[in-house]
CSV table of C-alpha atoms in Angstrom, one decimal:
chain,number,residue,atom,x,y,z
A,12,MET,CA,11.8,4.3,1.4
A,13,TRP,CA,12.4,5.6,-2.1
A,14,ILE,CA,14.2,2.4,-3.0
A,15,MET,CA,11.1,0.4,-1.9
A,16,PHE,CA,9.0,2.8,-4.1
A,17,SER,CA,11.0,1.6,-7.1
A,18,TYR,CA,9.6,-1.9,-6.4
A,19,SER,CA,6.1,-0.7,-5.5
A,20,GLY,CA,4.5,-2.4,-8.5
A,21,TRP,CA,5.8,-5.9,-7.7
A,22,ASN,CA,2.3,-7.0,-6.7
A,23,ALA,CA,0.4,-5.2,-9.4
A,24,ALA,CA,-0.3,-8.3,-11.6
A,25,ALA,CA,-2.5,-9.6,-8.8
A,26,TYR,CA,-4.9,-6.6,-9.4
A,27,ILE,CA,-5.9,-8.1,-12.7
A,28,GLY,CA,-5.8,-11.8,-11.6
A,29,SER,CA,-9.3,-12.4,-12.8
A,30,GLU,CA,-8.3,-11.4,-16.4
A,31,ILE,CA,-5.1,-13.6,-16.6
A,32,LYS,CA,-5.2,-16.9,-18.4
A,33,LYS,CA,-4.1,-19.8,-16.2
A,34,PRO,CA,-3.5,-17.6,-13.2
A,35,GLU,CA,-2.3,-20.5,-11.0
A,36,ARG,CA,0.8,-20.6,-13.3
A,37,ASN,CA,1.1,-17.2,-14.9
A,38,LEU,CA,0.4,-15.0,-11.9
A,39,PRO,CA,3.3,-16.3,-9.7
A,40,ARG,CA,5.5,-16.4,-12.8
A,41,SER,CA,4.6,-12.7,-13.5
A,42,LEU,CA,5.4,-11.7,-9.9
A,43,LEU,CA,8.7,-13.5,-9.8
A,44,LEU,CA,10.0,-12.5,-13.2
A,45,GLY,CA,8.8,-8.9,-12.9
A,46,THR,CA,10.4,-8.4,-9.5
A,47,GLY,CA,13.6,-10.2,-10.6
A,48,ILE,CA,14.0,-8.0,-13.7
A,49,VAL,CA,13.5,-4.9,-11.6
A,50,VAL,CA,16.1,-6.1,-9.1
A,51,LEU,CA,18.6,-6.7,-11.8
A,52,LEU,CA,18.0,-3.4,-13.5
A,53,TYR,CA,18.2,-1.5,-10.2
A,54,LEU,CA,21.5,-3.1,-9.2
A,55,LEU,CA,23.0,-2.5,-12.7
A,56,LEU,CA,21.9,1.2,-12.6
A,57,ASN,CA,23.4,1.7,-9.2
A,58,VAL,CA,26.7,0.1,-10.3
A,59,PHE,CA,26.7,2.6,-13.1
A,60,TYR,CA,25.9,5.6,-10.9
A,61,VAL,CA,28.7,4.7,-8.4
A,62,TYR,CA,31.1,4.1,-11.2
A,63,ALA,CA,30.3,7.4,-13.0
A,64,VAL,CA,29.7,9.8,-10.0
A,65,PRO,CA,32.0,9.9,-6.9
A,66,PRO,CA,29.9,9.6,-3.8
A,67,GLU,CA,30.9,13.0,-2.5
A,68,ASN,CA,29.5,14.6,-5.6
A,69,MET,CA,26.0,13.0,-5.1
A,70,ASP,CA,25.2,15.1,-2.1
A,71,GLY,CA,22.1,17.2,-2.8
A,72,VAL,CA,21.7,15.9,-6.4
A,73,ILE,CA,18.2,14.7,-7.3
A,74,SER,CA,18.9,13.5,-10.9
A,75,ILE,CA,21.8,11.2,-10.2
A,76,ALA,CA,21.1,9.5,-13.5
A,77,GLY,CA,21.5,12.7,-15.5
A,78,LEU,CA,24.8,13.5,-13.7
A,79,ALA,CA,26.1,10.0,-14.3
A,80,VAL,CA,25.3,10.1,-18.0
A,81,GLY,CA,26.8,13.6,-18.3
A,82,ASN,CA,30.0,12.5,-16.7
A,83,SER,CA,30.3,9.4,-18.8
A,84,PHE,CA,29.1,10.5,-22.3
A,85,GLY,CA,29.0,14.3,-22.2
A,86,ALA,CA,26.5,16.9,-21.1
A,87,GLY,CA,24.5,16.6,-24.4
A,88,PHE,CA,23.4,13.1,-23.4
A,89,GLU,CA,21.6,14.4,-20.3
A,90,SER,CA,18.8,15.7,-22.5
A,91,VAL,CA,18.6,12.4,-24.3
A,92,LEU,CA,18.3,10.6,-20.9
A,93,SER,CA,15.6,13.1,-19.8
A,94,VAL,CA,13.5,12.1,-22.9
A,95,LEU,CA,14.0,8.4,-22.2
A,96,ILE,CA,13.0,8.9,-18.5
A,97,ALA,CA,9.9,10.8,-19.7
A,98,PHE,CA,8.9,7.8,-22.0
A,99,ALA,CA,9.5,5.4,-19.0
A,100,LEU,CA,7.3,7.5,-16.8
A,101,PHE,CA,4.6,7.6,-19.5
A,102,SER,CA,4.7,3.8,-19.7
A,103,SER,CA,4.4,3.6,-15.9
A,104,LEU,CA,1.5,6.0,-16.1
A,105,SER,CA,-0.2,3.7,-18.6
A,106,ALA,CA,0.2,0.8,-16.2
A,107,PHE,CA,-1.3,2.7,-13.3
A,108,ILE,CA,-4.2,3.8,-15.5
A,109,ILE,CA,-4.9,0.1,-16.2
A,110,LEU,CA,-4.3,-1.3,-12.7
A,111,GLY,CA,-5.3,1.4,-10.2
A,112,PRO,CA,-9.0,1.9,-11.3
A,113,ARG,CA,-9.5,-1.9,-11.1
A,114,VAL,CA,-9.0,-1.6,-7.3
A,115,TYR,CA,-11.7,1.0,-7.0
A,116,TYR,CA,-13.9,-1.1,-9.3
A,117,ALA,CA,-13.4,-4.3,-7.2
A,118,MET,CA,-14.1,-2.4,-4.0
A,119,SER,CA,-17.3,-1.0,-5.4
A,120,LYS,CA,-18.4,-4.4,-6.7
A,121,ASP,CA,-17.8,-5.8,-3.2
A,122,GLY,CA,-20.0,-3.0,-1.7
A,123,LEU,CA,-17.0,-1.3,0.0
A,124,PHE,CA,-16.8,1.8,-2.1
A,125,PHE,CA,-19.1,4.3,-3.9
A,126,PRO,CA,-21.4,2.5,-6.4
A,127,PHE,CA,-20.4,4.8,-9.3
A,128,ALA,CA,-16.9,3.3,-9.3
A,129,SER,CA,-18.2,0.0,-10.6
A,130,LYS,CA,-19.8,1.5,-13.7
A,131,ILE,CA,-18.5,0.1,-17.0
A,132,HIS,CA,-18.2,2.1,-20.2
A,133,GLN,CA,-20.7,0.7,-22.6
A,134,ARG,CA,-18.3,0.9,-25.6
A,135,PHE,CA,-14.8,0.3,-24.2
A,136,ARG,CA,-15.8,-2.0,-21.4
A,137,VAL,CA,-13.5,-0.4,-18.9
A,138,PRO,CA,-14.2,1.1,-15.4
A,139,SER,CA,-14.4,4.7,-16.8
A,140,HIS,CA,-15.7,6.3,-13.6
A,141,SER,CA,-12.9,4.8,-11.6
A,142,ILE,CA,-10.4,6.1,-14.2
A,143,TRP,CA,-11.8,9.6,-13.9
A,144,LEU,CA,-11.7,9.4,-10.1
A,145,GLN,CA,-8.0,8.4,-10.2
A,146,GLY,CA,-7.2,11.2,-12.6
A,147,GLY,CA,-8.9,13.7,-10.3
A,148,ILE,CA,-7.0,12.5,-7.2
A,149,ALA,CA,-3.7,12.7,-9.2
A,150,GLY,CA,-4.5,16.2,-10.3
A,151,VAL,CA,-5.1,17.3,-6.7
A,152,MET,CA,-1.8,15.8,-5.5
A,153,VAL,CA,0.2,17.4,-8.3
A,154,ALA,CA,-1.4,20.8,-7.4
A,155,LEU,CA,-0.7,20.5,-3.7
A,156,GLY,CA,2.9,19.1,-3.5
A,157,THR,CA,6.3,19.1,-5.1
A,158,PHE,CA,7.7,16.1,-6.9
A,159,ASP,CA,9.9,15.3,-3.9
A,160,GLN,CA,7.0,15.6,-1.4
A,161,ILE,CA,4.7,13.5,-3.6
A,162,LEU,CA,7.3,10.8,-4.0
A,163,THR,CA,7.9,10.6,-0.3
A,164,TYR,CA,4.2,10.6,0.5
A,165,MET,CA,3.4,7.9,-2.0
A,166,GLY,CA,6.5,5.9,-1.0
A,167,PHE,CA,5.3,5.9,2.7
A,168,SER,CA,1.7,5.2,1.8
A,169,LEU,CA,2.5,2.3,-0.5
A,170,GLY,CA,4.8,0.9,2.1
A,171,ILE,CA,1.9,0.4,4.6
A,172,PHE,CA,-0.5,-1.7,2.5
A,173,PRO,CA,1.9,-4.5,1.4
A,174,LEU,CA,2.6,-5.0,5.2
A,175,LEU,CA,-1.1,-5.3,5.8
A,176,ALA,CA,-1.4,-7.7,2.9
A,177,VAL,CA,1.4,-9.9,4.3
A,178,ILE,CA,-0.2,-9.8,7.7
A,179,GLY,CA,-3.3,-11.2,5.9
A,180,VAL,CA,-1.2,-14.2,4.8
A,181,PHE,CA,-0.7,-15.1,8.5
A,182,LYS,CA,-4.4,-14.7,9.1
A,183,LEU,CA,-5.3,-16.9,6.2
A,184,LYS,CA,-2.9,-19.6,7.3
A,185,ARG,CA,-4.2,-19.5,10.8
A,186,SER,CA,-7.8,-19.8,9.7
A,187,GLY,CA,-7.0,-22.7,7.4
A,188,ASN,CA,-8.1,-20.8,4.3
A,189,GLY,CA,-4.6,-20.3,2.9
A,190,PRO,CA,-2.9,-22.4,0.3
A,191,GLN,CA,-1.6,-25.8,1.4
A,192,ARG,CA,1.9,-25.1,0.1
A,193,MET,CA,3.6,-21.8,1.0
A,194,PRO,CA,7.4,-21.9,0.4
A,195,GLY,CA,9.3,-20.0,3.0
A,196,TYR,CA,6.5,-19.6,5.5
A,197,PRO,CA,6.7,-18.1,8.1
A,198,TRP,CA,10.2,-16.8,7.7
A,199,ALA,CA,9.9,-15.1,4.3
A,200,PRO,CA,6.8,-13.1,5.2
A,201,GLY,CA,8.1,-12.5,8.7
A,202,PHE,CA,11.3,-11.0,7.3
A,203,TYR,CA,9.4,-8.9,4.9
A,204,LEU,CA,7.3,-7.5,7.8
A,205,LEU,CA,10.4,-6.7,9.8
A,206,ALA,CA,12.3,-5.0,7.0
A,207,GLY,CA,9.2,-3.0,5.8
A,208,SER,CA,8.4,-1.8,9.3
A,209,ILE,CA,12.0,-0.7,9.9
A,210,ILE,CA,12.0,1.3,6.7
A,211,LEU,CA,8.7,3.0,7.6
A,212,VAL,CA,9.9,3.9,11.0
A,213,LEU,CA,13.2,5.3,9.7
A,214,GLY,CA,11.3,7.1,6.9
A,215,PHE,CA,9.0,8.7,9.4
A,216,PHE,CA,11.9,10.2,11.4
A,217,GLU,CA,13.6,11.4,8.2
A,218,ARG,CA,10.5,13.0,6.7
A,219,PRO,CA,7.9,13.4,9.5
A,220,LEU,CA,5.6,15.8,7.6
A,221,GLU,CA,4.9,13.7,4.5
A,222,SER,CA,4.9,10.5,6.5
A,223,SER,CA,2.3,11.9,8.9
A,224,ILE,CA,0.1,13.0,6.0
A,225,ALA,CA,0.3,9.5,4.6
A,226,ILE,CA,-0.6,8.0,8.0
A,227,LEU,CA,-3.6,10.3,8.4
A,228,THR,CA,-4.8,9.5,4.9
A,229,VAL,CA,-4.8,5.8,5.8
A,230,LEU,CA,-6.5,6.4,9.1
A,231,ALA,CA,-9.1,8.5,7.4
A,232,GLY,CA,-10.0,5.5,5.3
A,233,ILE,CA,-10.9,3.4,8.3
A,234,PRO,CA,-14.3,5.1,9.1
A,235,VAL,CA,-15.1,5.2,5.4
A,236,TYR,CA,-14.5,1.4,5.2
A,237,MET,CA,-16.5,0.8,8.3
A,238,TYR,CA,-19.4,2.8,6.9
A,239,PHE,CA,-19.5,0.9,3.6
A,240,ARG,CA,-19.0,-2.5,5.4
A,241,ASN,CA,-21.9,-1.9,7.7
A,242,LYS,CA,-24.0,-0.6,4.8
A,243,TYR,CA,-23.2,-3.7,2.8
A,244,ARG,CA,-24.1,-6.0,5.7
A,245,LYS,CA,-27.4,-4.2,6.1
A,246,ASP,CA,-28.1,-4.6,2.4
A,247,LEU,CA,-27.4,-8.3,2.5
A,248,ALA,CA,-29.7,-8.7,5.5
A,249,VAL,CA,-32.5,-6.9,3.7
A,250,LYS,CA,-32.1,-9.0,0.6
A,251,ALA,CA,-32.0,-12.2,2.7
A,252,LYS,CA,-35.2,-11.2,4.5
A,253,SER,CA,-36.9,-10.3,1.2
A,254,ASN,CA,-35.9,-13.7,-0.3
A,255,HIS,CA,-37.0,-15.7,2.8
A,256,PRO,CA,-40.0,-13.8,4.3
A,257,ALA,CA,-41.1,-15.1,7.6
A,258,SER,CA,-44.2,-17.3,7.5
A,259,GLU,CA,-47.3,-16.2,9.3
């Protein structure tokens, strides 16, 4: 599950699809190249870890990277690596600040979230209210859990929604609204669903507390979604009625 968390941003480029030039070409290219680079880096890092640290010495060690660097280049380089990891985390944080609030913004624009989330800053032209909301949620999570717990909770939570998105691919294809060409269909998305489901099941048995909280969080969103969806439909009906009043 933690390995899947390393790839959790593979679909993030789709969040800003409306802001990408020539999305029909650049969006698939971004997804494929980004995921490919992460795969390559992940494999190379793991080769380095296995080469530098005997497997029996990895038991109970959280910072395998620091241990591997210390064994290979000396203990002093562990601090250098910590600084580099901090910069990498800050870059990831920057990406999440850009991408995450766009989700709340889009939901709000579609009438499926609180209206304040679609407010745009007059000067900087960004969804400032959504950014503040995300910052508040992140602060609460940091205050309530350890790094290990948050990582597990987020890993499980982020493992659920890609599965739902891929299920949506089957729904689109069945309804005839999907793209005409879909390479690998249905075997590629089917394999993804199978592998992702197995990972979540095994992750639940390994860390039931954090996984259960993640499941409850997702389930709690269902009545909220139903409320906003029904409200949106009622608003549309009222607008349609006002635009086409019944004749006497």
